[in-house]
Short mmCIF file of C-alpha atoms and ligand atoms in Angstrom, two decimals:
data_model
loop_
_atom_site.label_atom_id
_atom_site.label_comp_id
_atom_site.label_asym_id
_atom_site.label_seq_id
_atom_site.Cartn_x
_atom_site.Cartn_y
_atom_site.Cartn_z
CA MET V 26 21.25 55.39 -30.23
CA SER V 27 24.55 54.22 -28.82
CA ALA V 28 24.82 51.21 -26.52
CA GLU V 29 27.62 49.36 -24.77
CA ARG V 30 28.56 46.17 -26.54
CA THR V 31 28.56 42.91 -24.61
CA PRO V 32 31.58 40.66 -25.25
CA VAL V 33 29.36 38.41 -27.38
CA GLN V 34 28.17 41.38 -29.45
CA GLU V 35 31.75 42.57 -29.85
CA LYS V 36 32.88 39.13 -31.04
CA HIS V 37 29.90 39.01 -33.40
CA ARG V 38 30.76 42.45 -34.80
CA GLN V 39 34.43 41.56 -35.30
CA SER V 40 33.81 38.21 -36.96
CA ALA V 41 31.12 39.72 -39.17
CA GLY V 42 33.77 42.18 -40.31
CA ALA V 43 31.71 45.21 -39.24
CA PRO V 44 33.62 48.47 -38.69
CA ALA V 45 34.69 49.22 -35.08
CA GLU V 46 32.79 52.51 -34.98
CA MET V 47 29.54 50.59 -35.43
CA ASP V 48 27.87 50.68 -32.03
CA HIS V 49 26.00 47.41 -32.40
CA CYS V 50 25.88 44.33 -34.64
CA PRO V 51 23.14 44.95 -37.23
CA LEU V 52 22.20 41.24 -37.31
CA MET V 53 19.58 39.81 -34.96
CA PRO V 54 21.10 37.50 -32.34
CA THR V 55 19.36 34.33 -33.60
CA TYR V 56 22.76 32.68 -34.09
CA GLY V 57 25.80 32.78 -31.82
CA PRO V 58 28.80 34.87 -32.88
CA PRO V 59 30.25 33.44 -36.11
CA PRO V 60 33.77 32.06 -35.59
CA VAL V 61 35.01 32.92 -39.09
CA MET V 62 34.02 34.86 -42.20
CA PHE V 63 34.35 32.97 -45.46
CA THR V 64 34.91 34.99 -48.60
CA ARG V 65 35.20 32.37 -51.33
CA GLY V 66 35.03 28.68 -52.07
CA GLU V 67 36.36 26.28 -54.65
CA GLY V 68 35.23 22.66 -54.85
CA ALA V 69 35.61 21.08 -51.41
CA TYR V 70 37.53 24.09 -50.00
CA LEU V 71 36.57 27.39 -48.38
CA PHE V 72 38.80 30.42 -47.82
CA ASP V 73 38.53 33.09 -45.11
CA ARG V 74 39.48 36.79 -45.19
CA GLN V 75 43.16 35.96 -44.61
CA ASP V 76 42.93 33.38 -47.42
CA LYS V 77 43.36 30.53 -44.94
CA ARG V 78 42.08 27.31 -46.52
CA TYR V 79 39.48 25.02 -44.93
CA LEU V 80 38.27 21.62 -46.09
CA ASP V 81 34.48 21.83 -46.09
CA PHE V 82 32.95 18.65 -44.63
CA LEU V 83 29.61 20.30 -43.85
CA SER V 84 28.57 21.77 -47.25
CA GLY V 85 26.60 24.58 -45.62
CA LEU V 86 24.44 21.96 -43.89
CA ALA V 87 24.13 19.54 -46.82
CA VAL V 88 23.48 22.26 -49.40
CA THR V 89 26.56 22.64 -51.62
CA SER V 90 26.68 18.98 -52.66
CA LEU V 91 28.54 19.74 -55.90
CA GLY V 92 31.13 21.82 -54.05
CA HIS V 93 31.65 25.58 -54.12
CA ALA V 94 31.69 27.64 -57.30
CA HIS V 95 30.76 24.67 -59.47
CA PRO V 96 31.35 25.90 -63.05
CA ALA V 97 28.10 24.50 -64.53
CA VAL V 98 25.98 26.02 -61.77
CA ALA V 99 27.89 29.32 -61.81
CA GLU V 100 27.47 29.58 -65.58
CA ALA V 101 23.75 28.79 -65.45
CA ILE V 102 23.20 31.48 -62.80
CA ALA V 103 25.37 34.07 -64.55
CA GLU V 104 23.77 33.45 -67.92
CA GLN V 105 20.24 33.61 -66.47
CA ALA V 106 21.10 36.80 -64.58
CA THR V 107 21.78 38.57 -67.85
CA ARG V 108 18.48 37.44 -69.40
CA LEU V 109 15.57 37.21 -66.95
CA LEU V 110 15.33 37.13 -63.17
CA HIS V 111 11.65 37.21 -62.42
CA VAL V 112 8.19 37.54 -63.95
CA SER V 113 5.92 35.97 -61.24
CA ASN V 114 4.09 32.67 -61.44
CA LEU V 115 1.33 34.22 -63.54
CA TYR V 116 3.49 33.45 -66.58
CA ALA V 117 5.51 30.51 -67.81
CA THR V 118 9.31 30.51 -67.70
CA GLU V 119 11.84 28.21 -69.29
CA HIS V 120 13.27 26.01 -66.56
CA ASN V 121 10.69 25.21 -63.91
CA TRP V 122 8.77 22.60 -65.89
CA VAL V 123 12.07 20.92 -66.91
CA VAL V 124 13.27 20.80 -63.30
CA ALA V 125 9.87 19.51 -62.14
CA GLY V 126 10.09 16.71 -64.71
CA GLU V 127 13.62 15.82 -63.62
CA ILE V 128 12.56 15.71 -59.96
CA ASP V 129 9.65 13.44 -60.87
CA LYS V 130 12.02 11.13 -62.75
CA LEU V 131 14.50 10.99 -59.85
CA ILE V 132 11.65 10.26 -57.41
CA GLY V 133 11.01 7.23 -59.65
CA ASP V 134 14.75 6.39 -59.58
CA GLY V 135 15.07 7.01 -63.32
CA THR V 136 11.49 6.27 -64.42
CA PRO V 137 8.98 9.17 -64.37
CA VAL V 138 6.19 8.67 -61.83
CA GLY V 139 3.82 11.26 -63.26
CA GLY V 140 3.62 13.31 -60.06
CA GLN V 141 3.57 17.10 -59.81
CA VAL V 142 5.78 19.71 -58.16
CA PHE V 143 5.19 22.99 -56.30
CA PHE V 144 8.30 25.20 -56.13
CA CYS V 145 9.16 27.41 -53.17
CA ASN V 146 12.28 28.90 -51.60
CA SER V 147 13.30 26.78 -48.60
CA GLY V 148 12.89 23.54 -46.73
CA ALA V 149 10.37 24.98 -44.28
CA GLU V 150 8.26 26.28 -47.17
CA SER V 151 8.32 22.89 -48.87
CA ASN V 152 6.94 21.35 -45.67
CA GLU V 153 4.37 24.15 -45.32
CA ALA V 154 3.16 23.25 -48.81
CA ALA V 155 2.99 19.56 -47.84
CA ILE V 156 1.04 20.34 -44.64
CA LYS V 157 -1.46 22.52 -46.51
CA LEU V 158 -1.79 19.85 -49.20
CA ALA V 159 -2.46 17.20 -46.53
CA ARG V 160 -5.20 19.35 -45.00
CA ARG V 161 -6.75 20.02 -48.41
CA PHE V 162 -6.56 16.31 -49.28
CA GLY V 163 -7.90 15.15 -45.91
CA GLY V 164 -10.80 17.62 -45.88
CA HIS V 165 -12.52 19.19 -42.87
CA GLY V 166 -12.07 17.23 -39.65
CA ARG V 167 -9.15 15.32 -41.06
CA HIS V 168 -6.21 17.63 -40.71
CA VAL V 169 -3.79 16.15 -38.16
CA VAL V 170 -0.19 15.48 -39.21
CA VAL V 171 1.69 12.89 -37.15
CA ALA V 172 5.46 13.41 -37.04
CA ALA V 173 8.27 11.90 -34.95
CA PHE V 174 10.02 13.07 -31.83
CA ASP V 175 13.57 14.35 -32.51
CA SER V 176 12.53 15.33 -36.04
CA PHE V 177 13.28 18.65 -37.69
CA HIS V 178 10.96 20.18 -40.28
CA GLY V 179 11.69 23.92 -40.15
CA ARG V 180 11.24 27.11 -38.12
CA THR V 181 8.00 28.65 -39.38
CA LEU V 182 5.16 28.26 -36.88
CA ALA V 183 3.56 25.24 -38.57
CA THR V 184 6.84 23.46 -39.33
CA LEU V 185 8.01 24.20 -35.78
CA ALA V 186 4.83 22.54 -34.54
CA ALA V 187 5.66 19.56 -36.78
CA THR V 188 9.23 19.47 -35.45
CA GLY V 189 9.35 16.91 -32.63
CA GLN V 190 11.50 18.91 -30.21
CA PRO V 191 9.28 20.25 -27.38
CA ALA V 192 12.11 22.47 -26.01
CA LYS V 193 11.93 24.54 -29.23
CA TRP V 194 8.13 25.02 -28.90
CA GLU V 195 7.83 26.55 -25.46
CA THR V 196 8.68 30.21 -26.06
CA PHE V 197 6.47 30.38 -29.16
CA GLN V 198 3.21 28.99 -27.80
CA PRO V 199 0.50 28.89 -28.92
CA LEU V 200 1.60 27.01 -32.04
CA PRO V 201 -0.80 26.03 -34.83
CA GLU V 202 -2.74 22.97 -33.74
CA GLY V 203 -3.05 19.71 -35.63
CA PHE V 204 0.28 18.04 -34.93
CA ARG V 205 1.07 14.93 -32.91
CA HIS V 206 4.33 13.10 -32.29
CA ALA V 207 5.38 9.49 -31.96
CA ILE V 208 8.58 7.82 -30.82
CA TRP V 209 11.10 7.56 -33.68
CA ASN V 210 11.44 4.16 -35.31
CA ASP V 211 8.62 2.75 -33.14
CA LEU V 212 5.77 1.61 -35.40
CA ALA V 213 3.46 0.61 -32.54
CA ASP V 214 3.77 4.08 -30.98
CA LEU V 215 3.07 5.71 -34.34
CA GLU V 216 -0.02 3.56 -34.82
CA ARG V 217 -1.31 4.69 -31.40
CA GLN V 218 -1.22 8.33 -32.60
CA LEU V 219 -3.41 7.64 -35.66
CA ASP V 220 -7.16 8.18 -35.68
CA ASP V 221 -9.79 9.40 -38.11
CA THR V 222 -8.61 13.01 -37.75
CA THR V 223 -5.18 12.04 -39.13
CA ALA V 224 -4.48 13.29 -42.66
CA ALA V 225 -0.82 12.38 -42.99
CA VAL V 226 2.38 11.08 -41.45
CA LEU V 227 5.51 13.24 -41.98
CA LEU V 228 8.94 11.64 -41.46
CA GLU V 229 12.59 12.09 -42.44
CA PRO V 230 14.31 8.97 -43.85
CA VAL V 231 17.35 9.90 -41.76
CA GLN V 232 16.71 12.34 -38.91
CA GLY V 233 19.36 14.93 -39.75
CA GLU V 234 19.24 17.67 -37.10
CA GLY V 235 18.07 15.09 -34.54
CA GLY V 236 21.50 13.42 -34.67
CA VAL V 237 21.75 11.55 -38.02
CA ASN V 238 19.49 8.62 -37.12
CA PRO V 239 18.36 6.51 -40.10
CA ALA V 240 14.89 4.96 -40.15
CA THR V 241 14.78 1.19 -40.17
CA ILE V 242 13.38 -0.52 -43.24
CA GLU V 243 10.71 -2.22 -41.07
CA TYR V 244 9.59 1.17 -39.74
CA PHE V 245 9.26 2.90 -43.12
CA GLN V 246 7.59 -0.10 -44.75
CA GLY V 247 5.26 -0.37 -41.76
CA VAL V 248 4.33 3.31 -42.10
CA ARG V 249 3.62 2.83 -45.81
CA ARG V 250 1.31 -0.11 -44.97
CA LEU V 251 -0.53 1.82 -42.21
CA CYS V 252 -1.02 4.82 -44.50
CA ASP V 253 -2.39 2.56 -47.27
CA GLU V 254 -4.76 0.78 -44.88
CA ARG V 255 -6.15 4.04 -43.50
CA GLY V 256 -6.09 6.24 -46.62
CA MET V 257 -3.57 8.63 -45.06
CA LEU V 258 -0.71 10.33 -46.86
CA MET V 259 2.85 9.18 -46.28
CA MET V 260 4.90 12.38 -46.54
CA VAL V 261 8.70 12.18 -46.47
CA ASP V 262 10.88 15.18 -45.64
CA GLU V 263 13.92 14.86 -47.90
CA VAL V 264 15.12 18.44 -47.35
CA GLN V 265 18.46 17.23 -45.96
CA THR V 266 18.60 13.71 -47.45
CA GLY V 267 17.45 14.44 -51.01
CA PHE V 268 19.55 14.55 -54.17
CA ALA V 269 22.01 11.71 -53.62
CA ARG V 270 23.19 12.72 -50.13
CA THR V 271 22.42 9.26 -48.67
CA GLY V 272 23.71 7.28 -51.65
CA ARG V 273 20.33 7.06 -53.41
CA TRP V 274 18.56 9.92 -55.20
CA PHE V 275 16.20 10.11 -52.23
CA GLY V 276 16.50 8.53 -48.80
CA PHE V 277 13.15 6.70 -49.06
CA GLN V 278 14.61 4.67 -51.95
CA HIS V 279 16.64 2.69 -49.41
CA PHE V 280 13.32 1.29 -48.17
CA ASP V 281 11.80 0.13 -51.45
CA LEU V 282 8.56 2.14 -51.35
CA LEU V 283 7.03 5.28 -52.86
CA PRO V 284 5.71 8.06 -50.58
CA ASP V 285 2.65 10.14 -51.54
CA VAL V 286 4.40 13.46 -50.90
CA VAL V 287 8.14 14.28 -50.85
CA THR V 288 9.62 17.62 -49.74
CA MET V 289 13.10 18.82 -50.72
CA ALA V 290 15.32 21.89 -50.77
CA LYS V 291 18.93 22.15 -49.56
CA ALA V 292 21.02 20.50 -52.31
CA LEU V 293 18.58 21.29 -55.13
CA GLY V 294 20.12 24.71 -55.82
CA ASN V 295 23.68 24.00 -54.59
CA GLY V 296 23.31 27.21 -52.57
CA MET V 297 20.73 29.06 -54.66
CA PRO V 298 17.61 29.15 -52.44
CA ILE V 299 14.98 26.76 -53.83
CA GLY V 300 12.61 24.20 -52.35
CA ALA V 301 10.05 21.87 -53.85
CA CYS V 302 7.11 19.76 -52.77
CA TRP V 303 6.40 16.73 -54.99
CA ALA V 304 3.15 14.77 -54.80
CA LYS V 305 1.53 11.92 -56.66
CA ARG V 306 -0.81 13.43 -59.24
CA GLU V 307 -4.02 12.28 -57.54
CA VAL V 308 -2.81 13.92 -54.32
CA ALA V 309 -1.63 17.12 -56.00
CA ALA V 310 -5.08 17.35 -57.59
CA ALA V 311 -6.47 18.34 -54.16
CA PHE V 312 -4.97 21.82 -54.71
CA GLN V 313 -7.11 24.20 -56.76
CA PRO V 314 -5.83 27.45 -58.31
CA GLY V 315 -5.57 29.98 -55.47
CA ASP V 316 -5.06 27.44 -52.66
CA HIS V 317 -1.33 28.04 -52.36
CA ALA V 318 1.14 30.46 -53.89
CA THR V 319 4.53 32.16 -53.63
CA THR V 320 6.05 35.21 -55.29
CA TYR V 321 9.54 33.81 -55.82
CA GLY V 322 9.04 30.04 -55.89
CA GLY V 323 10.26 28.48 -59.13
CA GLN V 324 11.57 31.76 -60.56
CA PRO V 325 14.10 31.49 -63.42
CA MET V 326 17.20 32.32 -61.36
CA ALA V 327 16.63 29.47 -58.91
CA THR V 328 15.39 26.94 -61.46
CA SER V 329 18.30 27.63 -63.85
CA ALA V 330 20.64 26.68 -60.99
CA ALA V 331 18.57 23.61 -60.10
CA ARG V 332 18.53 22.51 -63.74
CA ALA V 333 22.34 22.64 -63.86
CA VAL V 334 22.56 20.83 -60.50
CA LEU V 335 20.34 17.95 -61.61
CA GLU V 336 22.08 17.61 -64.99
CA THR V 337 25.49 17.55 -63.32
CA MET V 338 24.46 15.15 -60.58
CA GLN V 339 23.15 12.67 -63.13
CA ALA V 340 26.22 13.04 -65.35
CA ILE V 341 28.60 12.22 -62.47
CA ASP V 342 26.35 9.54 -60.90
CA ALA V 343 26.20 11.42 -57.61
CA PRO V 344 24.50 8.58 -55.66
CA PHE V 345 27.41 6.27 -56.50
CA LEU V 346 29.93 8.91 -55.39
CA ALA V 347 28.09 9.36 -52.08
CA ARG V 348 28.02 5.60 -51.46
CA SER V 349 31.70 5.04 -52.20
CA ALA V 350 33.05 8.13 -50.39
CA GLY V 351 30.70 7.39 -47.47
CA ALA V 352 32.04 3.85 -47.15
CA GLU V 353 35.59 5.19 -47.30
CA ILE V 354 34.93 7.72 -44.50
CA MET V 355 33.19 5.11 -42.35
CA ARG V 356 36.17 2.77 -42.71
CA SER V 357 38.87 5.30 -41.92
CA VAL V 358 37.09 7.35 -39.22
CA ALA V 359 36.21 4.14 -37.35
CA THR V 360 39.96 3.47 -36.89
CA LEU V 361 40.39 6.63 -34.74
CA PRO V 362 40.72 5.55 -31.08
CA GLN V 363 38.39 8.28 -29.73
CA VAL V 364 35.54 7.26 -32.07
CA ASN V 365 32.88 4.92 -30.65
CA ASP V 366 30.70 4.60 -33.70
CA VAL V 367 30.02 6.07 -37.15
CA ARG V 368 26.38 6.01 -38.27
CA GLY V 369 24.35 7.36 -41.17
CA LEU V 370 23.87 6.70 -44.86
CA GLY V 371 26.08 7.71 -47.79
CA LEU V 372 27.61 11.10 -47.03
CA LEU V 373 25.29 12.04 -44.17
CA LEU V 374 27.24 10.71 -41.20
CA ALA V 375 27.56 11.20 -37.45
CA VAL V 376 30.78 10.39 -35.64
CA GLU V 377 30.08 9.39 -32.04
CA LEU V 378 32.97 10.53 -29.82
CA ASP V 379 34.19 8.78 -26.69
CA GLY V 380 34.12 11.29 -23.80
CA ILE V 381 34.83 14.36 -25.96
CA ASP V 382 32.44 17.33 -26.29
CA ALA V 383 31.44 17.45 -29.95
CA ARG V 384 31.05 21.24 -30.00
CA VAL V 385 34.57 21.67 -28.63
CA ALA V 386 35.88 19.18 -31.18
CA ALA V 387 34.08 21.02 -34.03
CA ALA V 388 35.60 24.36 -32.96
CA LYS V 389 39.09 22.80 -32.81
CA CYS V 390 38.60 21.23 -36.24
CA LEU V 391 37.66 24.64 -37.65
CA ASP V 392 40.88 26.14 -36.24
CA ALA V 393 42.78 23.25 -37.82
CA GLY V 394 41.13 23.85 -41.22
CA LEU V 395 38.25 21.35 -41.26
CA VAL V 396 34.59 22.44 -41.27
CA VAL V 397 32.24 20.03 -39.43
CA ASN V 398 29.56 20.63 -36.79
CA GLY V 399 28.43 19.11 -33.53
CA VAL V 400 25.05 17.57 -34.29
CA THR V 401 24.57 16.36 -30.68
CA ALA V 402 26.64 16.93 -27.53
CA THR V 403 28.67 13.80 -28.35
CA ALA V 404 28.55 13.46 -32.15
CA LEU V 405 30.07 15.35 -35.07
CA ARG V 406 28.13 15.57 -38.34
CA LEU V 407 29.99 14.99 -41.60
CA ALA V 408 28.18 16.06 -44.77
CA PRO V 409 30.96 16.76 -47.27
CA PRO V 410 30.30 17.62 -50.92
CA LEU V 411 29.56 14.49 -52.98
CA ILE V 412 32.53 15.26 -55.25
CA ILE V 413 35.20 14.57 -52.60
CA THR V 414 38.14 12.35 -53.53
CA PRO V 415 39.99 9.77 -51.40
CA GLU V 416 42.66 12.49 -50.88
CA HIS V 417 40.06 14.80 -49.31
CA VAL V 418 38.94 11.97 -47.05
CA ALA V 419 42.53 11.27 -45.98
CA GLU V 420 43.10 14.98 -45.28
CA ALA V 421 39.91 15.24 -43.19
CA VAL V 422 40.69 12.11 -41.19
CA ALA V 423 44.24 13.35 -40.52
CA ILE V 424 42.92 16.71 -39.21
CA LEU V 425 40.16 15.08 -37.16
CA GLY V 426 42.57 12.47 -35.76
CA GLY V 427 45.01 15.20 -34.68
CA VAL V 428 42.26 17.22 -32.99
CA LEU V 429 40.90 14.17 -31.14
CA ASP V 430 44.43 13.18 -30.01
CA GLU V 431 44.93 16.69 -28.66
CA LEU V 432 41.60 16.72 -26.85
CA SER V 433 42.06 13.30 -25.27
CA ALA V 434 45.69 13.98 -24.24
C1 PLP G 526 17.08 22.07 -43.01
C2 PLP G 526 15.83 21.28 -42.89
C3 PLP G 526 14.55 21.88 -42.98
C4 PLP G 526 14.36 23.37 -43.04
O1 PLP G 526 14.90 23.93 -44.20
P1 PLP G 526 15.05 25.54 -44.30
O2 PLP G 526 15.51 25.74 -45.71
O3 PLP G 526 16.05 25.93 -43.27
O4 PLP G 526 13.73 26.12 -44.04
C5 PLP G 526 13.44 21.06 -42.98
N1 PLP G 526 13.57 19.72 -42.87
C6 PLP G 526 14.76 19.11 -42.77
C7 PLP G 526 14.83 17.62 -42.67
C8 PLP G 526 15.94 19.87 -42.75
O5 PLP G 526 17.13 19.27 -42.61
#
């Protein structure tokens, strides 16, 4: 079947590199037309089809925290690919129990907690596991999960229902029931949403997609206290914040407390798809064999990558790198005249622009060789790899400063 291409479809086809004789783009239009095709990466840099170089200050949305083509991760994947890709979770494999143990130790900031891990393939799946665990733990009649407005927890039906952005719900109604939302960083409003049907509270330590808004220490500590008082689970979504991104191994560690359940994904595989749901052992014990499962979760290919990621991150003290580079970016970006404010933690930052459309600024930065994205209409998100040097920061600030000068001229 041949159809006329719309201009958007034509742009999509061209930027995807599809041949001109193709009468339609073979990809579903869930994303806008991609502005560039990247063909390789090296450390903090990406290269397109013409070998133009870009400084990557987005890391594939906080995924490639060790940079592109990291030798230790590449070697682990290549070596595993020649030995064993998959056998199913009916059998043991070499890496998943090691990675689970390392995650448990990092949750305890260096001291094992004794919790347990369920592996899956994405952030949404890690939250699905947490939601099912909360329902299993709560028991019949106690299944409600309270999340925050402006949160983001994924795009499956249940994680979309958990996501506190009503505009994203409408076209997909009816969504699974059992979710309620409270105003972000407002403990009194959260308390009003709790009753004896509530199994758990699910929160990000820094709302990433919602605009890079960190929780306050009073809020998180208050949530921990409410959950303790009422026997509810405190579940923290660390999919974007986990693995040193915020300057601690996990974002909740800024608040001096231990959640009951922690979900993670993005940076764990440095680009290899892998997610995980960690829970305290007495909580994990609510799951019985057969309650939850996945074909691919925890398979050797993904866990070999994760093992190399966690070894490397500990060897280079990734949280320290995120703290120092984050402070450096905050200092120098704040000197740009078109910048109102820089917020965030570690290397998860939002740059609030003065009267400049963030999406326009992000597109201009891309043209100028800097990858960032507009996280709100007025703010750019910076989530560079944790391995960036002061030279990378200077280069990024020079490009950004030039773009902002041009746009405000
Ligand atoms: C990205 C993200 C998710 C969803 O992860 P996917 O791998 O895209 O399913 C969930 N929660 C948070 C906080 C995220 O940033």
